Short mmCIF file of C-alpha atoms in Angstrom, two decimals:
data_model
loop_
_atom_site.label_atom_id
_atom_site.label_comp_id
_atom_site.label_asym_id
_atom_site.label_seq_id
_atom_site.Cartn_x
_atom_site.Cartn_y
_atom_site.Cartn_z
CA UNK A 26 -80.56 31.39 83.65
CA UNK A 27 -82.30 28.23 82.30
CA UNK A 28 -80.61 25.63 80.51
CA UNK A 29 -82.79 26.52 77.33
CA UNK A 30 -81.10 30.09 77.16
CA UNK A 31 -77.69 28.41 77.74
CA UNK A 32 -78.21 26.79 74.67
CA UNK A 33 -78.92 29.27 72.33
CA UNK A 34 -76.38 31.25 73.37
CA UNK A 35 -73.77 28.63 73.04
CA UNK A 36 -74.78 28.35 69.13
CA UNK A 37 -75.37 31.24 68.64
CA UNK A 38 -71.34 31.74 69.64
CA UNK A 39 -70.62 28.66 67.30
CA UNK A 40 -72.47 30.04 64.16
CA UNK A 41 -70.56 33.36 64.80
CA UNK A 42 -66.74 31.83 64.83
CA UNK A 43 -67.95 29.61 61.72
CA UNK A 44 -68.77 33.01 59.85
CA UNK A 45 -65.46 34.59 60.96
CA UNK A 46 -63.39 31.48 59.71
CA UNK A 47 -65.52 31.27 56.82
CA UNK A 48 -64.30 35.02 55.98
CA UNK A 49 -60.98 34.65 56.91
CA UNK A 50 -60.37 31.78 54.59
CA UNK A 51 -62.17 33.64 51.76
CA UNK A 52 -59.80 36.51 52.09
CA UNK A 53 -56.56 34.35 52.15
CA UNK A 54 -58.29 32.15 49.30
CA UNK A 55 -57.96 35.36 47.08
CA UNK A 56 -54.79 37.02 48.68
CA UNK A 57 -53.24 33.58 47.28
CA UNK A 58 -54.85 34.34 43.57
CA UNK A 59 -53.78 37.57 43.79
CA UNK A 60 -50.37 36.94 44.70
CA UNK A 61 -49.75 34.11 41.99
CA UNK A 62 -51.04 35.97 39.20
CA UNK A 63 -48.48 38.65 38.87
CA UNK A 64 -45.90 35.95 39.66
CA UNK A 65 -47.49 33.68 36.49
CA UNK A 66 -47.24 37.09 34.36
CA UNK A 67 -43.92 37.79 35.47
CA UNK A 68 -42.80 33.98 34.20
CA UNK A 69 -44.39 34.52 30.52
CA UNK A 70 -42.72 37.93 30.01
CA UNK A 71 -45.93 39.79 29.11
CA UNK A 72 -47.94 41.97 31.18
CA UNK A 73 -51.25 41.21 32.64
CA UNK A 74 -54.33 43.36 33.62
CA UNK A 75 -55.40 42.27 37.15
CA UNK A 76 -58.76 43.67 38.26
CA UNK A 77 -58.81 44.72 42.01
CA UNK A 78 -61.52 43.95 44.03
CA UNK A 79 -62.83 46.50 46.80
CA UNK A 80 -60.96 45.84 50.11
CA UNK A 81 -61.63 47.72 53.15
CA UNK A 82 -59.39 50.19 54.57
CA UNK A 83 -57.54 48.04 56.83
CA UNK A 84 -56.59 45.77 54.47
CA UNK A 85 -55.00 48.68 51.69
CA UNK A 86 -53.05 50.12 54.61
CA UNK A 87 -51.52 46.95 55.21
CA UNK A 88 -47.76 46.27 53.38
CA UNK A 89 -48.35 44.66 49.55
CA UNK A 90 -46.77 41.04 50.08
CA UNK A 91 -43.33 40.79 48.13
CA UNK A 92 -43.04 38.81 44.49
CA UNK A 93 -40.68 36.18 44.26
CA UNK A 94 -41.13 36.24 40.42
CA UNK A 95 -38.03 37.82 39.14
CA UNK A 96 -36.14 35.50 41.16
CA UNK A 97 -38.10 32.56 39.77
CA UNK A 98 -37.30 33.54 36.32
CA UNK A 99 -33.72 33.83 37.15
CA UNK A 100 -33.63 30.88 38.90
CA UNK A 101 -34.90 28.89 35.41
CA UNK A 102 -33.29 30.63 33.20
CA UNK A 103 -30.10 29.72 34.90
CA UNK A 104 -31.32 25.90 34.81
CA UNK A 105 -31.58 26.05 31.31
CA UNK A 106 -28.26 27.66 30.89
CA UNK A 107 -26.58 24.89 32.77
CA UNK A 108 -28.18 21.76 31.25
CA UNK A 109 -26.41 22.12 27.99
CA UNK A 110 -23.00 23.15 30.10
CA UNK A 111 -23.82 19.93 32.01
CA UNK A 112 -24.13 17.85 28.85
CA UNK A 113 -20.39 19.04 27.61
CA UNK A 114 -19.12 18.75 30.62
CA UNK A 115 -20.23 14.85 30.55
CA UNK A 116 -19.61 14.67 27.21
CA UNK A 117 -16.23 16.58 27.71
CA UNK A 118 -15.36 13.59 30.41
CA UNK A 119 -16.32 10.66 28.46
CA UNK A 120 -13.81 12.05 25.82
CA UNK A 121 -11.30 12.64 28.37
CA UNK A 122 -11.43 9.49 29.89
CA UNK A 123 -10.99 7.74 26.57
CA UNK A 124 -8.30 9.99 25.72
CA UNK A 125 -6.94 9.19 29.31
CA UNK A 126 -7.28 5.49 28.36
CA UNK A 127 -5.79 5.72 24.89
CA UNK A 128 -2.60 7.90 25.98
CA UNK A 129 -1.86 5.55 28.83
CA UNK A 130 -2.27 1.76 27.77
CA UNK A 131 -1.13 -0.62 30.37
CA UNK A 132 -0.44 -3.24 27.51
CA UNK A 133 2.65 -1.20 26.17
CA UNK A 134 5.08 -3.60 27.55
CA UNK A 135 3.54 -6.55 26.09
CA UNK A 136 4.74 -5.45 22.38
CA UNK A 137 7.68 -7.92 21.21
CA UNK A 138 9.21 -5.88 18.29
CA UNK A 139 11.86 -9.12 17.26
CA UNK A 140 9.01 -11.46 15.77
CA UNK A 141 6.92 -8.78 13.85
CA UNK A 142 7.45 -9.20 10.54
CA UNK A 143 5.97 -7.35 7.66
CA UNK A 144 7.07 -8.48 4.75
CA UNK A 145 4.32 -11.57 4.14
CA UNK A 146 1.43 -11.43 2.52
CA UNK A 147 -1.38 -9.40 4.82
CA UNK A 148 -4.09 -12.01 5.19
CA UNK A 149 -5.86 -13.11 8.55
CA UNK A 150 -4.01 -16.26 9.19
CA UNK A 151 -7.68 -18.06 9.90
CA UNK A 152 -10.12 -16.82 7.15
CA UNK A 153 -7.42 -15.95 4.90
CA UNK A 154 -8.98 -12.61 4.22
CA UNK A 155 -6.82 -9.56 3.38
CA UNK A 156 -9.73 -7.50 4.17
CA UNK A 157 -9.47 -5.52 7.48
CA UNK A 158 -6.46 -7.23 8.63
CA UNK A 159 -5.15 -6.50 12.38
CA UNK A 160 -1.51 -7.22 13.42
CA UNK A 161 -0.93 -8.93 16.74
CA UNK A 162 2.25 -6.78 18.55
CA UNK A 163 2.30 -9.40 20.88
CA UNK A 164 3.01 -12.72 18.65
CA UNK A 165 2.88 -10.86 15.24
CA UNK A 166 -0.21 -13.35 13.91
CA UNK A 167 -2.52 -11.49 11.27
CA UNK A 168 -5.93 -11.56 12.33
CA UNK A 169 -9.33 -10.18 10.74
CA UNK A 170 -11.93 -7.55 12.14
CA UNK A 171 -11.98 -6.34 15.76
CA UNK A 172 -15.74 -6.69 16.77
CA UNK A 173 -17.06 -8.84 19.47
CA UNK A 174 -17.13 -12.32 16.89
CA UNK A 175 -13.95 -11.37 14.78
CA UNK A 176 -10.75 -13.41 14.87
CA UNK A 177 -8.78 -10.59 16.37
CA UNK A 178 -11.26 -10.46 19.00
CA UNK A 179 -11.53 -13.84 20.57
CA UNK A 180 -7.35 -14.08 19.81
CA UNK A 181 -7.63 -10.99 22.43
CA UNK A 182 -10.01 -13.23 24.86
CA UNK A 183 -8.30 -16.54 24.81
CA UNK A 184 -4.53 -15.43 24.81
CA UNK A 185 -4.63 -11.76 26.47
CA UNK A 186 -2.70 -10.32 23.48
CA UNK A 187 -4.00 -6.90 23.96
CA UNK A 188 -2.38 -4.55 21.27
CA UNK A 189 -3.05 -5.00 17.57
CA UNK A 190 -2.10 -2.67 14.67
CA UNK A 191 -4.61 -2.27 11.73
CA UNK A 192 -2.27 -2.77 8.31
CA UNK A 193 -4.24 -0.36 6.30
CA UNK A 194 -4.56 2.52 8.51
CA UNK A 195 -1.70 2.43 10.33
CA UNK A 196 -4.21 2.60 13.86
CA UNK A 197 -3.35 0.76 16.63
CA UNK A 198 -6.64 -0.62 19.33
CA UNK A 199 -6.42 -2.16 22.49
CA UNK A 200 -8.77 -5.21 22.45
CA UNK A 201 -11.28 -6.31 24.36
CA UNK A 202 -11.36 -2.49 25.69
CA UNK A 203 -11.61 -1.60 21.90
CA UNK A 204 -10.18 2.35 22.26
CA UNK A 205 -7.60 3.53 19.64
CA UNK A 206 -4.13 3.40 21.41
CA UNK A 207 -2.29 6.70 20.73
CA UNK A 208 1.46 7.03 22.07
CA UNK A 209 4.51 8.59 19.91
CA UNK A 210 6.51 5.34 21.08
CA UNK A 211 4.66 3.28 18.59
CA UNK A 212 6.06 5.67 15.61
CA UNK A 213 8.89 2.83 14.85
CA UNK A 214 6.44 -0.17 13.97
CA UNK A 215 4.75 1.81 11.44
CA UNK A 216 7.93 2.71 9.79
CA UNK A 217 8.60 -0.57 9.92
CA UNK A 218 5.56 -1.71 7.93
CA UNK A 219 5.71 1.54 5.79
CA UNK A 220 8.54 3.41 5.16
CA UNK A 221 8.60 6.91 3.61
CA UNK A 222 11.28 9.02 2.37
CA UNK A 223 11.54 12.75 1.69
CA UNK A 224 13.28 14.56 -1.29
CA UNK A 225 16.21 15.60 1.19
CA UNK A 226 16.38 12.05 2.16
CA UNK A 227 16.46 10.40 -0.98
CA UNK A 228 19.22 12.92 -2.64
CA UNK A 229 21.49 11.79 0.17
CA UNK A 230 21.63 8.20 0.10
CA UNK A 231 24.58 8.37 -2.05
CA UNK A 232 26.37 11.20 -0.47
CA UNK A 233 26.96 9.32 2.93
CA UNK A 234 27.48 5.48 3.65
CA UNK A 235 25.84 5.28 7.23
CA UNK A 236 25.81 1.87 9.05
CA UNK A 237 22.82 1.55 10.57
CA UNK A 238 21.63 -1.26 13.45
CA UNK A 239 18.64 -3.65 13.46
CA UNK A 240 16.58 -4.55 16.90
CA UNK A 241 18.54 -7.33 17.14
CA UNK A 242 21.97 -5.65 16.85
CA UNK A 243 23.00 -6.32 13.91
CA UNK A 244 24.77 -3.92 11.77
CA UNK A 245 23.76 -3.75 7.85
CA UNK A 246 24.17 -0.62 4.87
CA UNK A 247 20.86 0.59 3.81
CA UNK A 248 20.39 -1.01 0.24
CA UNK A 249 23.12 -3.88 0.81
CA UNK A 250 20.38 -5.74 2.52
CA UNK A 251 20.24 -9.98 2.02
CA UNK A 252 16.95 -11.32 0.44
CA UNK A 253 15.13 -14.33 1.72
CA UNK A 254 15.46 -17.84 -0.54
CA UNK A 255 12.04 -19.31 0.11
CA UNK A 256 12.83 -21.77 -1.99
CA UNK A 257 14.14 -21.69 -5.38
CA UNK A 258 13.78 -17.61 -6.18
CA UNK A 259 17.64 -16.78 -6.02
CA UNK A 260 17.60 -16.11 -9.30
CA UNK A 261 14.88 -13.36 -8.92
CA UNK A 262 16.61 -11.56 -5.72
CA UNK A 263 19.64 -11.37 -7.88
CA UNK A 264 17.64 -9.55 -10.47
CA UNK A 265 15.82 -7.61 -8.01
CA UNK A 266 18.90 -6.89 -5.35
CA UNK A 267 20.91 -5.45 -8.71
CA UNK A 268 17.84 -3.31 -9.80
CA UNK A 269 17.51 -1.55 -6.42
CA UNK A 270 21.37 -0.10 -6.46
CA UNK A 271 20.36 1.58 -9.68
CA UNK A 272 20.04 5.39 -8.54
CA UNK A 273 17.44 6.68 -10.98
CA UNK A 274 15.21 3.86 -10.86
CA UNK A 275 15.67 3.37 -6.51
CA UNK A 276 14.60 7.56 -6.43
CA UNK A 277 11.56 6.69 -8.31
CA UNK A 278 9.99 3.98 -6.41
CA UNK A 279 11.35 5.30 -3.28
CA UNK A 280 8.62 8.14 -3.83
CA UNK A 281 5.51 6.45 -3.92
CA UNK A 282 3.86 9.75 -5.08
CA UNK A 283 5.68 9.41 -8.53
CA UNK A 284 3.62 6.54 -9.64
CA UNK A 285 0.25 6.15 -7.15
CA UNK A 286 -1.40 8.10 -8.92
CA UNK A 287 -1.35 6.54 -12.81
CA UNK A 288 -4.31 5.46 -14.06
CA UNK A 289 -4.87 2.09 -15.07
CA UNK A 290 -7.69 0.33 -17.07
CA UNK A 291 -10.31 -1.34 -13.96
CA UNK A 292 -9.35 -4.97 -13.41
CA UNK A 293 -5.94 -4.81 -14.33
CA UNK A 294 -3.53 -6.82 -12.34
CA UNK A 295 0.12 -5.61 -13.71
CA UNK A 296 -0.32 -2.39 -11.74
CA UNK A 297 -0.01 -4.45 -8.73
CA UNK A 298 3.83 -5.64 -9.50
CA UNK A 299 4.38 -1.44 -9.70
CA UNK A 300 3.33 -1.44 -5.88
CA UNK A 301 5.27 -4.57 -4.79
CA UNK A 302 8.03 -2.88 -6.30
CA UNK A 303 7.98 -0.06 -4.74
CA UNK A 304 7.25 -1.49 -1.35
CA UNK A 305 10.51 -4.00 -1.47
CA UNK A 306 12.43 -1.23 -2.80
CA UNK A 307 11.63 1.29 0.63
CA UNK A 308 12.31 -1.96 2.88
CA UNK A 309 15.53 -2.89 1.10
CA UNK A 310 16.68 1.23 1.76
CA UNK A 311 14.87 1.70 5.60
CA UNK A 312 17.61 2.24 7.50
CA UNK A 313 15.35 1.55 10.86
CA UNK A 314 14.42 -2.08 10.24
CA UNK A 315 14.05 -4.51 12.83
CA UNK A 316 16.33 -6.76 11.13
CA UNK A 317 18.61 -6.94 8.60
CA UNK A 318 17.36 -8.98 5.92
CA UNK A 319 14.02 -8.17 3.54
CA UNK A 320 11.91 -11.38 2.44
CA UNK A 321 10.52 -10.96 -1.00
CA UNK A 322 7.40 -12.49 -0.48
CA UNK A 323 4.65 -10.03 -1.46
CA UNK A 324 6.81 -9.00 -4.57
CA UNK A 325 7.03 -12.74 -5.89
CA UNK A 326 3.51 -13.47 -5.26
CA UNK A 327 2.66 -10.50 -7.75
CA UNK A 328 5.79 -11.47 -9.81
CA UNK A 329 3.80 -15.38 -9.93
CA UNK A 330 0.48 -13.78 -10.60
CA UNK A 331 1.00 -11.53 -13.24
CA UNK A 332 3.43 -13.75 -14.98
CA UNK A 333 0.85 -16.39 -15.06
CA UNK A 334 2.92 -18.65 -13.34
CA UNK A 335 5.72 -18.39 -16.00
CA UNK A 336 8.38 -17.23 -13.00
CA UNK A 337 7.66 -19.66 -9.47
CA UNK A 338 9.01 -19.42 -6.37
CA UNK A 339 8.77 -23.40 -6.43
CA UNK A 340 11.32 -23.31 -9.33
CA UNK A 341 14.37 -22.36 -10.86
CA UNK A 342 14.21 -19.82 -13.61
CA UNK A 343 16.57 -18.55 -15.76
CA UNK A 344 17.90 -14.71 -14.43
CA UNK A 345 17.92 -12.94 -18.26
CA UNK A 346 14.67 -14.43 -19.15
CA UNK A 347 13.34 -13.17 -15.49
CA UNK A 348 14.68 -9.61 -16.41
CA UNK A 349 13.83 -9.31 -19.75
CA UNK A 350 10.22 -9.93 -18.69
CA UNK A 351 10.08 -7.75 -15.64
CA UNK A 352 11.78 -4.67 -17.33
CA UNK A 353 9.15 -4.67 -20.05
CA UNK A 354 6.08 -5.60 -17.43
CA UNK A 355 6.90 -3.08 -15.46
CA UNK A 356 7.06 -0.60 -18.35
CA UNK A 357 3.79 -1.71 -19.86
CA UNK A 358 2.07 -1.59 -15.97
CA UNK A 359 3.84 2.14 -15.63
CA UNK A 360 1.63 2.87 -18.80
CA UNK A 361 4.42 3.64 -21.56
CA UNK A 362 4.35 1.68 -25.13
CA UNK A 363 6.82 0.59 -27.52
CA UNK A 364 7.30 3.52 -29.48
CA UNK A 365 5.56 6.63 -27.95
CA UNK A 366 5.22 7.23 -24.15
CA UNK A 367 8.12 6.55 -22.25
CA UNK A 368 8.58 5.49 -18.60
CA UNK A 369 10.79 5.53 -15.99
CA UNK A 370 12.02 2.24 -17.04
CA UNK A 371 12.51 3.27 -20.63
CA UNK A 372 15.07 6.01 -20.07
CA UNK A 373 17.17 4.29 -17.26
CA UNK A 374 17.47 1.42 -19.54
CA UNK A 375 16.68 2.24 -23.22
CA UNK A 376 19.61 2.50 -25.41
CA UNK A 377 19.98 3.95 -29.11
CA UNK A 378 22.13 2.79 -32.38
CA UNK A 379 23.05 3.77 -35.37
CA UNK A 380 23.45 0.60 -37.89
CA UNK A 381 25.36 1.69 -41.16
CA UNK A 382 24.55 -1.06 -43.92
CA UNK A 383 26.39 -1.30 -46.88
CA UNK A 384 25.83 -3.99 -49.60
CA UNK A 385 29.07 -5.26 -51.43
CA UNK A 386 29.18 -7.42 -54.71
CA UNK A 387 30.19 -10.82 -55.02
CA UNK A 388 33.40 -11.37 -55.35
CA UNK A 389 33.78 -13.74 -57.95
CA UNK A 390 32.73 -10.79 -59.98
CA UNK A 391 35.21 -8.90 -62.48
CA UNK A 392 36.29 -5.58 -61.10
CA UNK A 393 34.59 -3.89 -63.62
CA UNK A 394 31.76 -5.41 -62.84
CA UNK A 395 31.72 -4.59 -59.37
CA UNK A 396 32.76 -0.93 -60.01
CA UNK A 397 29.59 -0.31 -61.68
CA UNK A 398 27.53 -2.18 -58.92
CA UNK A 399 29.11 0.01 -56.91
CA UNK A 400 27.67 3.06 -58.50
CA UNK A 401 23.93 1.51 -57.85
CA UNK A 402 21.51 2.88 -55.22
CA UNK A 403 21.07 -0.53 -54.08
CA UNK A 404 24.73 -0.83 -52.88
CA UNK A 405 25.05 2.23 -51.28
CA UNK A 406 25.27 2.81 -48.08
CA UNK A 407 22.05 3.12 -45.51
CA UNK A 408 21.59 4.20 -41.56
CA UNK A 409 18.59 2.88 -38.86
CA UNK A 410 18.60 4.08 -35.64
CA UNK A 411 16.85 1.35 -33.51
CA UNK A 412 16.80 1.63 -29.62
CA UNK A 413 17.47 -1.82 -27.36
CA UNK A 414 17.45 -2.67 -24.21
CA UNK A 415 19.95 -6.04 -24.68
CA UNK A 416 23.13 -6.14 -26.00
CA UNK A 417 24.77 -9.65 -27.61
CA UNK A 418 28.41 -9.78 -26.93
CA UNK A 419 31.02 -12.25 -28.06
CA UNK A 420 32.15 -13.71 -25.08
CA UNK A 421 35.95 -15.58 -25.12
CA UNK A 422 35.48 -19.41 -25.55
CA UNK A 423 35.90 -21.51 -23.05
CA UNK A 424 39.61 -23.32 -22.51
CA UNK A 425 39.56 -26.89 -23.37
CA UNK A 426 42.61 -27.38 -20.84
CA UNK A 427 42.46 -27.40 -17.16
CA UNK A 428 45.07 -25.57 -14.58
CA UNK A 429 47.45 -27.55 -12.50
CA UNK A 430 45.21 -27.35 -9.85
CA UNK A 431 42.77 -29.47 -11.78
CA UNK A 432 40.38 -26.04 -12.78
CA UNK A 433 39.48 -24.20 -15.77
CA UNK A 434 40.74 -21.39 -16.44
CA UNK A 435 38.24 -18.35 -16.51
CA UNK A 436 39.95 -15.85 -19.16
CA UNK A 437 39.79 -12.20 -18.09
CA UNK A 438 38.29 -9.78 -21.02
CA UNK A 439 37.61 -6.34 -20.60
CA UNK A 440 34.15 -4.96 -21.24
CA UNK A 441 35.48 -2.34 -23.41
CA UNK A 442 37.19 -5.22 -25.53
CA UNK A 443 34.13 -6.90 -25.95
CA UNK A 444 32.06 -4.18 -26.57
CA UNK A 445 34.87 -2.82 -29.40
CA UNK A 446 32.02 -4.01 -32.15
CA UNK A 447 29.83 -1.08 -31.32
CA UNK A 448 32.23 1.23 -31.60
CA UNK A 449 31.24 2.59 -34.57
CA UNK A 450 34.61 1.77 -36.35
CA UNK A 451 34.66 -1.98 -36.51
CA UNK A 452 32.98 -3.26 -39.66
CA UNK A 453 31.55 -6.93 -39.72
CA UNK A 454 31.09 -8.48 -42.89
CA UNK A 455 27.64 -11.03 -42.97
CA UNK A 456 27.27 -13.15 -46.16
CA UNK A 457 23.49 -13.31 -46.90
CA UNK A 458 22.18 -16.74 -48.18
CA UNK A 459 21.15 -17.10 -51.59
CA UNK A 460 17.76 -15.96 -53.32
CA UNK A 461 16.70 -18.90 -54.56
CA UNK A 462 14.16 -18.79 -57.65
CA UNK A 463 10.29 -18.63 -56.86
CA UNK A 464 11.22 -16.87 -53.44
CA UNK A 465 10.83 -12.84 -52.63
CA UNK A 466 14.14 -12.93 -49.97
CA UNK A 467 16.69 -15.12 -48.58
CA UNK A 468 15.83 -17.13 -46.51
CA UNK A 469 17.68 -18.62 -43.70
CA UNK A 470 15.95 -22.18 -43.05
CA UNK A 471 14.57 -23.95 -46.55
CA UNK A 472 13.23 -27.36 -45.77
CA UNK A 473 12.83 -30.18 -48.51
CA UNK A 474 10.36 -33.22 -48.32
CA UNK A 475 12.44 -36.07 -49.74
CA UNK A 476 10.93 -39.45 -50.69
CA UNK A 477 11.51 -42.43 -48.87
CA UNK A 478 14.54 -44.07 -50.06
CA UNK A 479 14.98 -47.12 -52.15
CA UNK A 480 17.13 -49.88 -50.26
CA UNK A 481 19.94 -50.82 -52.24
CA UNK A 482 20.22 -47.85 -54.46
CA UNK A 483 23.66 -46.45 -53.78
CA UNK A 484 25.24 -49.64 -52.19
CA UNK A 485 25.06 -48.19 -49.15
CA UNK A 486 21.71 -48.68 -47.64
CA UNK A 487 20.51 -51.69 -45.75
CA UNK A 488 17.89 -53.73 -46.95
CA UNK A 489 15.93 -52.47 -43.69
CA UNK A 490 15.86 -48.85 -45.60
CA UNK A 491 17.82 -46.75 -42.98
CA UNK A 492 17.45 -43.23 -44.01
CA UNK A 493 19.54 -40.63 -43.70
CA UNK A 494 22.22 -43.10 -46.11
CA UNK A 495 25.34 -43.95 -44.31
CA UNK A 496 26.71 -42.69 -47.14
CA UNK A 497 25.26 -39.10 -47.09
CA UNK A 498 24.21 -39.45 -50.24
CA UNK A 499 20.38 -39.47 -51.14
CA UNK A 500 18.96 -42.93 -52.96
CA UNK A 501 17.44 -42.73 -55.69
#
């Protein structure tokens, strides 16, 4: 054979296994199309006409290639199933380990109960600011805010005091970490800073005399607590200590449900001496205080405020003026008025009498006279009922001689001796001053304008004109 022949055989071979590949990959081209169309029908849920093509015998005998469809519709439905259930489950383990964190605080042991103290005025002790005040458990220092530039915040930073107690919510946060702290072991501070009492509770403070024991150890009686002198206010916690053994009055601020909710004009500040009130009178009865003395702080401030400075804690006031003033305040402030609405105050304290006045005739008069005078609607006899609050009593005078021990002598009276003139038996005679002429009553003060006197008039007078006249008479 020549090598021309050789040749064209050799392509001719080549040209015949192109055309064979050429088929083959045609036919697996649309086998593939074939196959994914079903499985892209199966995935949107709706059926789809597929048009055959013509495929020789061989190839329809041959096994129909399986669809993995269904399973990739399971497999993405379950997909989206489980992203949600992923998100709660992250979700579900942020909030668990913030719960973890807030349950189990490392700082717990860093708490010193013996200097917290509650009873000043809640303001941050560097801005001054009562809003959003935080308490320091560690060195009981008020602080404001707890965000990354607030005083409570860099007082966390610089001195790693850790646990802080917010004074209006009653919360307590762990800063920097700044997560709530929650832990039933806390439960005594913030009965500390605000006690509450129940009806049960209240009804038996009287029925059992309990000692009960500070942090410190001390032993003190609920209610027989000792009030703070900051200075010169002993003559307000007497007033106050006596007002918070009186049972009706201690019941109803020891509730502070009986009075939160009594509306008051906007801007008024007397309200605020009802709250004080109320707050020094569930500290003076706590029987779980950390120590055994209450400091009157917040009370006076309100008592120096609303006053308008009249009662200081700078200076010494009288104790009857103080109480006087507060018992009406606090009646005025609980919304009652002098003759209608009542208050709590008002029927602890509000008295009634019965005056019986009877006008007699002089008695230079003849008896006949004063007979017929008698007879007059003018002298008979009339009743008031007034109500007070005070009582004037006639106290025994002083003695003028002292004991052998170099001491007066205190006399010993009774009350019921004393108050023998409201009795309703003993009659007290007042003489009534003279109706002068030109007048429309007596009156009790009548002031003259007298001239200047003339020296040497009566004898008596210097020539310098002294005045009133040594000799009490008048020159003329």
């Amino acid at each position: 054979m020549s090598s021309r022949s050789k040749r064209e055989s050799r392509g001719s071979a080549r040209g015949k296994r192109e055309s064979e590949a050429r088929s083959s990959s045609g036919r697996s081209k649309r086998e593939r199309e074939r196959e994914r169309e079903p499985e892209a029908a199966g995935s949107r849920g709706s059926p789809v006409r597929v048009k055959r093509e013509v495929e020789p015998a061989s190839a329809r005998e041959a096994p129909a290639p399986t669809v993995p469809a269904p399973r990739v519709k399971r497999e993405r439905e379950a997909d989206e199933d489980s992203e949600p259930e992923r998100e709660v489950r992250a979700k579900n383990g942020r909030v668990d380990s913030e719960d973890r964190r807030s349950r189990h605080c490392p700082y717990l042991d860093t708490i010193n109960r013996s200097v917290l103290d509650f009873d000043f005025e809640k303001l941050c002790s560097i801005s001054l600011s009562h809003i959003n005040a935080y308490a320091c458990l560690v060195c009981g220092k008020y602080f404001q805010g707890r965000g990354l530039k607030s005083h409570a915040y860099i007082h966390s930073v610089q001195f790693s005091h850790h646990v802080f107690l917010n004074l209006h919510t009653l919360k307590f946060y762990c800063l920097p970490d700044n997560y709530e702290i929650i832990d039933s072991s806390l439960e005594d501070i913030t009965y500390v800073l605000k006690p509450t009492f129940t009806k049960q509770q209240i009804a038996n403070l009287d029925k059992q005399a309990k000692l009960s024991r500070a942090y410190d150890g001390t032993t003190y009686l609920p209610g027989i607590v000792g009030l703070n002198n900051i200075k010169a206010n002993d003559y307000a916690n007497a007033v106050l200590q006596a007002l918070s053994n009186v049972p009706p009055l201690r019941n109803y601020f020891l509730e502070e449900d009986n009075y939160k909710n009594i509306k008051r004009p906007p801007g008024d500040i007397m309200f605020l001496l009802v709250q004080r009130f109320g707050e020094l009178m569930r500290k003076l009865w706590n029987p779980r205080n950390f120590k055994a003395h209450v400091s009157p702080h917040e009370m006076l401030q309100a008592v120096v405020l609303c006053s308008r400075k009249t009662f200081q804690i700078t200076k010494q006031g009288d104790g009857v003026d103080f109480l006087s003033w507060f018992l009406n305040a606090l009646h005025s402030a609980l919304g009652g008025t002098k003759k209608k609405k009542k208050t709590i105050v008002t029927d602890v304290f509000q008295g009634s009498m019965r005056i019986f006045t009877k006008k007699l005739p002089h008695p230079d008069l003849p008896a006949e006279e004063k007979e017929q005078l008698l007879h007059n609607d003018e002298y008979q006899e009339t009743m008031v009922e007034s109500t007070f609050m005070y009582l004037t009593l006639d106290l025994p005078t002083a003695p003028l001689y002292k004991d052998e021990k170099e001491q007066l002598i205190i006399p010993q009276v009774p009350l019921f001796n004393i108050l023998a003139k409201f009795n309703g038996i003993t009659e007290k005679v007042a003489t009534c001053p003279p109706v002068l002429p030109g007048f429309p009553r007596p009156l009790d003060f009548l002031i003259f304008l007298l001239p200047p006197p003339r020296a040497g008039a009566c004898g008596q007078c210097s020539s310098t004109g002294l005045y009133p006249c040594p000799s009490f008479s008048f020159c003329t």
